[in-house]
Tab-separated table of C-alpha atoms in Angstrom:
chain	number	residue	atom	x	y	z
A	47	MET	CA	0.000	0.000	0.000
A	48	ILE	CA	2.863	2.328	0.851
A	49	GLY	CA	4.477	1.670	-2.523
A	50	PHE	CA	1.220	2.443	-4.303
A	51	LYS	CA	0.842	5.752	-2.497
A	52	ARG	CA	4.454	6.642	-3.076
A	53	THR	CA	4.020	6.253	-6.836
A	54	LEU	CA	0.521	7.525	-7.327
A	55	ILE	CA	0.538	10.663	-5.202
A	56	PRO	CA	3.503	12.332	-6.930
A	57	LEU	CA	2.013	11.360	-10.295
A	58	LEU	CA	-1.322	12.905	-9.373
A	59	LEU	CA	0.459	16.033	-8.183
A	60	ILE	CA	2.300	16.276	-11.510
A	61	PHE	CA	-0.965	15.725	-13.346
A	62	ALA	CA	-2.722	18.452	-11.349
A	63	GLY	CA	0.223	20.764	-11.912
A	64	LEU	CA	0.234	20.171	-15.653
A	65	THR	CA	-3.483	20.533	-16.203
A	66	THR	CA	-3.736	23.712	-14.177
A	67	GLY	CA	-0.557	25.039	-15.811
A	68	CYS	CA	-2.614	26.359	-18.717
A	69	ALA	CA	-5.443	27.786	-16.638
A	70	PRO	CA	-5.484	28.143	-12.877
A	71	PRO	CA	-8.977	27.876	-11.328
A	72	ARG	CA	-10.908	31.070	-12.066
A	73	THR	CA	-14.487	32.213	-12.446
A	74	LEU	CA	-15.999	31.309	-15.790
A	75	VAL	CA	-18.644	33.252	-17.646
A	76	SER	CA	-20.237	32.817	-21.077
A	77	LYS	CA	-19.324	35.119	-23.969
A	78	ALA	CA	-22.939	36.279	-24.318
A	79	GLU	CA	-23.184	37.104	-20.624
A	80	LYS	CA	-19.922	39.001	-20.610
A	81	PHE	CA	-20.142	40.801	-23.963
A	82	PRO	CA	-23.849	40.940	-24.921
A	83	GLN	CA	-23.443	44.064	-27.062
A	84	MET	CA	-21.154	42.189	-29.456
A	85	TYR	CA	-24.101	39.947	-30.336
A	86	VAL	CA	-26.528	42.862	-30.555
A	87	GLU	CA	-24.445	45.197	-32.724
A	88	GLN	CA	-22.598	42.467	-34.655
A	89	PRO	CA	-19.725	44.628	-35.895
A	90	ARG	CA	-18.171	43.344	-39.135
A	91	SER	CA	-15.079	45.499	-39.334
A	92	LEU	CA	-12.407	46.540	-36.851
A	93	LEU	CA	-10.203	49.567	-37.211
A	94	VAL	CA	-6.983	48.659	-35.403
A	95	LEU	CA	-5.394	51.842	-34.087
A	96	PRO	CA	-1.678	51.968	-33.291
A	97	PRO	CA	-1.078	50.633	-29.763
A	98	MET	CA	-0.775	52.925	-26.763
A	99	ASN	CA	2.592	52.134	-25.243
A	100	GLU	CA	2.446	52.239	-21.459
A	101	SER	CA	5.494	50.002	-21.026
A	102	THR	CA	9.078	51.077	-20.364
A	103	ASP	CA	10.286	49.900	-23.782
A	104	ALA	CA	10.117	52.583	-26.483
A	105	GLU	CA	10.317	49.984	-29.270
A	106	ALA	CA	7.324	47.996	-28.044
A	107	LYS	CA	4.817	50.062	-30.033
A	108	ALA	CA	6.326	49.469	-33.487
A	109	TYR	CA	6.913	45.782	-32.805
A	110	TYR	CA	3.580	45.033	-31.192
A	111	MET	CA	1.779	46.722	-34.063
A	112	THR	CA	2.994	43.970	-36.402
A	113	THR	CA	1.170	41.283	-34.393
A	114	VAL	CA	-2.400	42.618	-34.198
A	115	GLU	CA	-3.913	42.200	-37.682
A	116	MET	CA	-3.622	38.427	-37.919
A	117	PRO	CA	-5.380	37.179	-34.782
A	118	PHE	CA	-8.342	39.541	-35.140
A	119	ALA	CA	-8.750	38.678	-38.832
A	120	LEU	CA	-8.526	34.959	-38.033
A	121	SER	CA	-11.317	35.285	-35.514
A	122	GLY	CA	-13.549	36.467	-38.356
A	123	TYR	CA	-13.477	40.266	-38.568
A	124	TYR	CA	-12.594	42.510	-41.449
A	125	VAL	CA	-9.453	44.181	-40.112
A	126	PHE	CA	-8.356	47.432	-41.716
A	127	PRO	CA	-4.685	47.485	-42.796
A	128	VAL	CA	-2.848	48.669	-39.677
A	129	GLU	CA	0.157	50.349	-41.290
A	130	MET	CA	-1.969	52.301	-43.768
A	131	VAL	CA	-4.375	53.481	-41.094
A	132	SER	CA	-1.494	54.621	-38.902
A	133	ASP	CA	0.180	56.502	-41.768
A	134	ILE	CA	-3.064	58.146	-42.832
A	135	MET	CA	-3.732	59.417	-39.335
A	136	LYS	CA	-0.258	60.970	-39.402
A	137	GLN	CA	-0.994	62.565	-42.771
A	138	GLU	CA	-4.142	63.987	-41.242
A	139	GLY	CA	-1.960	65.526	-38.555
A	140	VAL	CA	-2.513	63.098	-35.681
A	141	TYR	CA	0.960	61.883	-34.702
A	142	ASP	CA	0.331	61.314	-31.045
A	143	THR	CA	-1.361	58.044	-30.042
A	144	GLU	CA	-2.847	59.760	-26.996
A	145	LEU	CA	-4.583	62.291	-29.246
A	146	LEU	CA	-5.658	59.529	-31.581
A	147	TYR	CA	-7.265	57.666	-28.690
A	148	GLN	CA	-9.245	60.785	-27.801
A	149	LEU	CA	-10.684	61.381	-31.268
A	150	PRO	CA	-14.472	61.167	-31.487
A	151	LEU	CA	-15.454	57.722	-32.738
A	152	ASP	CA	-17.787	58.933	-35.464
A	153	LYS	CA	-14.691	60.292	-37.255
A	154	PHE	CA	-13.488	56.723	-37.765
A	155	TYR	CA	-16.821	55.748	-39.206
A	156	GLU	CA	-16.854	58.776	-41.451
A	157	TYR	CA	-13.305	58.344	-42.736
A	158	PHE	CA	-12.864	54.567	-42.899
A	159	GLY	CA	-16.392	53.190	-42.678
A	160	ALA	CA	-15.348	51.094	-39.670
A	161	ASP	CA	-18.046	49.535	-37.474
A	162	ALA	CA	-15.791	49.466	-34.419
A	163	VAL	CA	-12.368	50.570	-33.245
A	164	LEU	CA	-9.829	48.325	-31.532
A	165	TYR	CA	-7.719	50.074	-28.907
A	166	THR	CA	-4.710	48.254	-27.501
A	167	HIS	CA	-2.599	49.216	-24.505
A	168	ILE	CA	0.821	47.676	-23.955
A	169	LYS	CA	0.813	47.450	-20.174
A	170	LYS	CA	4.036	45.489	-19.794
A	171	TRP	CA	6.856	44.633	-22.179
A	172	ASP	CA	9.877	44.032	-20.008
A	173	VAL	CA	12.235	41.705	-18.256
A	174	ALA	CA	12.431	41.721	-14.466
A	175	TYR	CA	15.873	40.662	-13.311
A	176	LEU	CA	15.678	38.752	-10.066
A	177	VAL	CA	18.517	37.300	-8.011
A	178	ILE	CA	18.888	34.015	-9.816
A	179	ALA	CA	16.018	34.063	-12.296
A	180	SER	CA	14.422	36.600	-14.565
A	181	ASN	CA	10.978	36.897	-16.048
A	182	LEU	CA	9.887	38.313	-19.354
A	183	THR	CA	6.394	39.801	-19.191
A	184	VAL	CA	4.197	40.922	-22.050
A	185	SER	CA	0.783	42.222	-21.070
A	186	ILE	CA	-1.764	43.646	-23.500
A	187	GLU	CA	-5.100	45.227	-22.690
A	188	ALA	CA	-7.501	45.480	-25.613
A	189	GLU	CA	-10.964	46.924	-26.131
A	190	ILE	CA	-13.439	47.223	-28.958
A	191	VAL	CA	-15.700	50.266	-29.053
A	192	SER	CA	-18.588	50.808	-31.458
A	193	THR	CA	-18.336	53.781	-33.823
A	194	ARG	CA	-22.163	53.873	-34.053
A	195	THR	CA	-23.387	53.614	-30.476
A	196	LEU	CA	-20.067	54.500	-28.777
A	197	ALA	CA	-20.639	51.502	-26.508
A	198	LYS	CA	-17.713	49.449	-25.277
A	199	LEU	CA	-18.416	46.087	-26.896
A	200	TRP	CA	-15.542	43.986	-25.619
A	201	SER	CA	-12.415	44.256	-23.492
A	202	TYR	CA	-9.891	41.747	-22.288
A	203	THR	CA	-6.313	41.432	-21.078
A	204	GLY	CA	-3.727	38.931	-22.263
A	205	THR	CA	-0.608	38.411	-20.185
A	206	VAL	CA	2.369	36.142	-20.688
A	207	VAL	CA	5.091	35.656	-18.114
A	208	VAL	CA	8.092	33.613	-19.209
A	209	ASP	CA	10.768	32.292	-16.882
A	210	LEU	CA	14.031	32.958	-18.684
A	211	SER	CA	16.306	31.153	-16.249
A	212	GLY	CA	16.119	28.053	-18.424
A	213	GLY	CA	15.686	25.700	-15.491
A	214	ASN	CA	19.391	24.904	-15.223
A	215	GLN	CA	20.479	26.129	-11.823
A	216	GLY	CA	23.187	23.534	-11.197
A	217	GLY	CA	26.912	24.156	-11.036
A	218	GLY	CA	27.063	26.870	-8.352
A	219	LEU	CA	28.520	30.201	-9.366
A	220	ALA	CA	29.413	29.048	-12.862
A	221	GLY	CA	25.786	28.025	-13.340
A	222	LEU	CA	24.599	31.449	-12.194
A	223	ILE	CA	26.862	33.251	-14.625
A	224	ALA	CA	25.814	30.937	-17.418
A	225	SER	CA	22.142	31.601	-16.744
A	226	ALA	CA	22.741	35.361	-16.596
A	227	ILE	CA	24.312	35.192	-20.054
A	228	ALA	CA	21.498	32.984	-21.295
A	229	THR	CA	19.012	35.597	-20.052
A	230	ALA	CA	20.743	38.418	-21.894
A	231	VAL	CA	20.793	36.357	-25.085
A	232	ASN	CA	17.228	35.231	-24.614
A	233	THR	CA	15.631	38.654	-24.455
A	234	ALA	CA	16.069	39.862	-28.005
A	235	SER	CA	13.131	41.824	-29.401
A	236	ALA	CA	12.097	38.774	-31.426
A	237	ASP	CA	11.218	37.040	-28.158
A	238	TYR	CA	8.936	39.860	-27.094
A	239	VAL	CA	7.115	39.624	-30.399
A	240	ARG	CA	6.809	35.861	-30.053
A	241	TYR	CA	5.245	36.218	-26.612
A	242	ALA	CA	3.115	39.148	-27.713
A	243	ARG	CA	1.556	36.736	-30.185
A	244	VAL	CA	0.840	34.347	-27.314
A	245	ALA	CA	-0.688	37.211	-25.290
A	246	ASN	CA	-2.856	38.053	-28.316
A	247	SER	CA	-4.046	34.474	-28.631
A	248	ARG	CA	-5.127	34.619	-24.976
A	249	LEU	CA	-7.082	37.806	-25.624
A	250	ILE	CA	-8.738	36.357	-28.678
A	251	THR	CA	-10.176	33.316	-26.896
A	252	SER	CA	-12.681	35.628	-25.212
A	253	LEU	CA	-13.714	37.484	-28.375
A	254	PRO	CA	-17.033	36.498	-29.978
A	255	ALA	CA	-16.322	35.240	-33.522
A	256	GLY	CA	-16.743	37.653	-36.425
A	257	PRO	CA	-18.789	37.190	-39.640
A	258	TYR	CA	-15.982	35.475	-41.593
A	259	ASN	CA	-15.548	32.751	-38.987
A	260	GLU	CA	-17.722	29.597	-38.914
A	261	MET	CA	-18.461	30.206	-35.231
A	262	TYR	CA	-20.167	33.550	-35.945
A	263	LEU	CA	-23.206	33.899	-33.651
A	264	LYS	CA	-22.727	30.295	-32.510
A	265	ASP	CA	-20.369	30.878	-29.602
A	266	GLN	CA	-22.649	32.674	-27.128
A	267	ASN	CA	-22.361	29.816	-24.654
A	268	ASP	CA	-18.583	29.416	-24.857
A	269	GLN	CA	-17.081	29.745	-21.427
A	270	ILE	CA	-14.329	32.278	-20.832
A	271	VAL	CA	-12.401	33.391	-17.783
A	272	ASP	CA	-14.092	36.362	-16.144
A	273	GLN	CA	-11.436	39.031	-15.670
A	274	THR	CA	-13.654	41.415	-13.719
A	275	PRO	CA	-11.706	42.250	-10.557
A	276	LYS	CA	-13.164	40.690	-7.406
A	277	GLN	CA	-15.007	43.244	-5.295
B	256	MET	CA	1.663	-3.607	-3.245
B	257	MET	CA	3.747	-1.756	-5.809
B	258	LEU	CA	2.035	-0.124	-8.752
B	259	SER	CA	2.852	-2.302	-11.740
B	260	GLU	CA	5.274	-0.954	-14.328
B	261	SER	CA	2.689	-1.107	-17.134
B	262	LEU	CA	0.098	0.818	-15.115
B	263	ARG	CA	2.673	3.462	-14.314
B	264	ARG	CA	3.580	3.791	-18.001
B	265	GLY	CA	-0.105	4.036	-18.855
B	266	LEU	CA	-0.585	6.878	-16.414
B	267	ILE	CA	2.373	8.776	-17.868
B	268	ALA	CA	0.998	8.287	-21.377
B	269	VAL	CA	-2.377	9.717	-20.276
B	270	ILE	CA	-0.648	12.747	-18.762
B	271	VAL	CA	1.300	13.403	-21.967
B	272	VAL	CA	-1.784	13.088	-24.198
B	273	VAL	CA	-3.938	15.343	-21.996
B	274	THR	CA	-1.214	17.984	-21.813
B	275	LEU	CA	-0.607	18.048	-25.549
B	276	SER	CA	-4.240	17.977	-26.644
B	277	ALA	CA	-5.144	20.810	-24.265
B	278	CYS	CA	-3.274	23.277	-26.469
B	279	ALA	CA	-4.094	21.947	-29.994
B	280	LYS	CA	-5.265	24.530	-32.571
B	281	PRO	CA	-7.668	24.152	-35.525
B	282	ALA	CA	-6.596	24.749	-39.153
B	283	PRO	CA	-6.276	28.447	-40.078
B	284	LEU	CA	-9.032	30.455	-41.754
B	285	TYR	CA	-6.480	32.291	-43.911
B	286	VAL	CA	-2.980	31.507	-45.128
B	287	TYR	CA	-0.517	34.198	-44.015
B	288	GLY	CA	2.708	32.326	-44.747
B	289	ASP	CA	5.620	34.313	-43.326
B	290	TYR	CA	3.833	37.670	-43.608
B	291	SER	CA	3.970	38.337	-39.867
B	292	GLU	CA	7.699	37.541	-39.648
B	293	SER	CA	8.509	39.722	-42.666
B	294	TYR	CA	6.356	42.539	-41.309
B	295	TYR	CA	8.210	42.391	-38.001
B	296	ARG	CA	11.612	42.353	-39.727
B	297	GLN	CA	10.642	45.370	-41.821
B	298	ALA	CA	9.390	47.209	-38.719
B	299	LYS	CA	12.692	46.455	-36.988
B	300	THR	CA	14.894	47.488	-39.904
B	301	ASP	CA	13.209	49.488	-42.634
B	302	ASN	CA	15.422	49.054	-45.701
B	303	GLU	CA	14.951	48.184	-49.365
B	304	GLU	CA	15.700	44.486	-48.861
B	305	ASN	CA	13.198	44.030	-46.040
B	306	ARG	CA	10.529	45.986	-47.896
B	307	LEU	CA	11.008	43.745	-50.909
B	308	LYS	CA	10.788	40.632	-48.729
B	309	LEU	CA	7.599	41.898	-47.117
B	310	THR	CA	6.083	42.554	-50.543
B	311	GLU	CA	7.020	39.017	-51.609
B	312	SER	CA	5.473	37.542	-48.453
B	313	MET	CA	2.206	39.319	-49.236
B	314	GLU	CA	2.226	38.140	-52.832
B	315	LYS	CA	2.870	34.576	-51.695
B	316	ALA	CA	0.065	34.740	-49.125
B	317	ILE	CA	-2.280	35.943	-51.877
B	318	GLU	CA	-1.178	33.145	-54.245
B	319	LYS	CA	-1.833	30.530	-51.571
B	320	ALA	CA	-5.282	31.815	-50.584
B	321	ASP	CA	-6.941	28.729	-52.084
B	322	LYS	CA	-5.073	26.573	-49.543
B	323	SER	CA	-6.926	28.199	-46.658
B	324	ARG	CA	-10.183	27.105	-45.040
B	325	SER	CA	-11.991	30.196	-46.379
B	326	GLY	CA	-10.393	30.190	-49.843
B	327	ARG	CA	-10.063	33.973	-49.482
B	328	VAL	CA	-7.114	36.314	-49.289
B	329	PRO	CA	-6.783	37.578	-45.673
B	330	PRO	CA	-8.551	40.879	-44.877
B	331	GLY	CA	-6.342	43.877	-45.576
B	332	MET	CA	-3.745	41.893	-47.544
B	333	TYR	CA	-4.530	43.400	-50.960
B	334	ALA	CA	-4.683	46.841	-49.347
B	335	ASN	CA	-1.344	46.304	-47.614
B	336	LEU	CA	0.238	45.112	-50.842
B	337	GLY	CA	-1.221	48.059	-52.743
B	338	TYR	CA	0.197	50.381	-50.128
B	339	MET	CA	3.681	48.822	-50.494
B	340	TYR	CA	3.428	49.489	-54.234
B	341	LEU	CA	2.225	53.032	-53.620
B	342	LYS	CA	5.237	53.717	-51.392
B	343	ALA	CA	7.510	52.208	-54.054
B	344	GLY	CA	6.025	54.636	-56.612
B	345	ASN	CA	3.930	52.127	-58.566
B	346	ALA	CA	0.512	53.833	-58.612
B	347	GLN	CA	-1.060	51.457	-61.155
B	348	LYS	CA	-0.333	48.330	-59.105
B	349	ALA	CA	-1.493	50.183	-55.990
B	350	LEU	CA	-4.817	51.014	-57.627
B	351	SER	CA	-5.450	47.471	-58.879
B	352	ASN	CA	-4.798	46.037	-55.415
B	353	PHE	CA	-7.086	48.583	-53.746
B	354	GLU	CA	-9.777	47.551	-56.232
B	355	ARG	CA	-9.253	43.877	-55.327
B	356	GLU	CA	-9.499	44.593	-51.598
B	357	LYS	CA	-12.841	46.245	-52.217
B	358	ALA	CA	-14.064	43.361	-54.387
B	359	VAL	CA	-13.235	40.672	-51.789
B	360	TYR	CA	-14.276	42.659	-48.700
B	361	PRO	CA	-17.203	45.070	-49.091
B	362	GLU	CA	-16.388	46.384	-45.581
B	363	ALA	CA	-13.359	48.071	-47.147
B	364	THR	CA	-15.302	49.871	-49.888
B	365	HIS	CA	-15.523	53.295	-48.265
B	366	PHE	CA	-11.845	53.398	-47.301
B	367	MET	CA	-10.542	51.946	-50.563
B	368	GLU	CA	-12.573	54.401	-52.636
B	369	ARG	CA	-11.073	57.217	-50.632
B	370	MET	CA	-7.563	55.834	-51.265
B	371	ILE	CA	-8.232	55.288	-54.972
B	372	ALA	CA	-9.457	58.876	-55.327
B	373	LYS	CA	-6.365	60.146	-53.473
B	374	VAL	CA	-3.960	58.175	-55.677
B	375	LYS	CA	-5.722	59.274	-58.875
B	376	LEU	CA	-5.639	62.899	-57.770
B	377	ALA	CA	-1.899	62.674	-57.018
B	378	GLU	CA	-1.268	60.962	-60.359
B	379	GLY	CA	-3.282	63.623	-62.204
B	380	ALA	CA	-1.269	66.365	-60.530
B	381	LYS	CA	1.961	64.762	-61.798
B	382	LYS	CA	0.873	64.983	-65.427
């Protein structure tokens, strides 16, 4: 009996650890309950504005911008070409993202014919150096606002935290130095972009499907993690 | 009573399968090829070579549209390609791609017509 316990309990612990690794226990809510207006207004097109960079990395904006079109298009929306939209706003004299985010929404409908605008905020795009480990964090907050009713239709946050220490802590001081070098090598901008894509895919899971996706108006009962802060 | 070796192996196999299947993704709606990578590289270093590579990635994604689940070119791809041509000074190719964007995605009509009018006006002014 002891042998059985000795084998099974660690295995069960590993199993529990692995299954919860993707999603720790959280409150679930259906898409229709959380974002009812998406199903009422049924926007077809999204105008992706350049991201608002609230991180410490000045390059984050240009790099993150290259990752937004794909996931939102794949979930079924018509996504306006990001680079063109950004350049046109500059030609119209709006260089500052903060100003852009304050523009009245009907302007976007008037100029582009967009049903809704997608605002993205880069909350975190950095590496925290700890004593022996370091973590890369990419955190993106996104929201969709209607250009017709001005209602906020959807908002969600996608965060990715990556342990860069590589798991190899053996070898004393030499090991520490090696992992410090590995960390420096590991945090090229390409890595941020890679994890930004993962953060995006986490955001997207909560978004009701758009008209070009087979799941359009069929995913009301899909369960998503409720990110509303606990009162 | 020790847990038999075969049972233990079975349990490990179950763990592996559950872990892997939890993160499986369905086939894509559109084919993007290496568009995203090329776009990133061009954003990082904006030079002639990277712009050319990005243009090629877009053209390839358009060629392979029939390999996607939707059979359509991704939204914005014709517009993006047209814009690359516009920046490279090829107004005719820009216009034809803006027209295609409009034809595939009616949502783009208003914006594309505005762009087409702009390009034509600029071209007229050159003459």
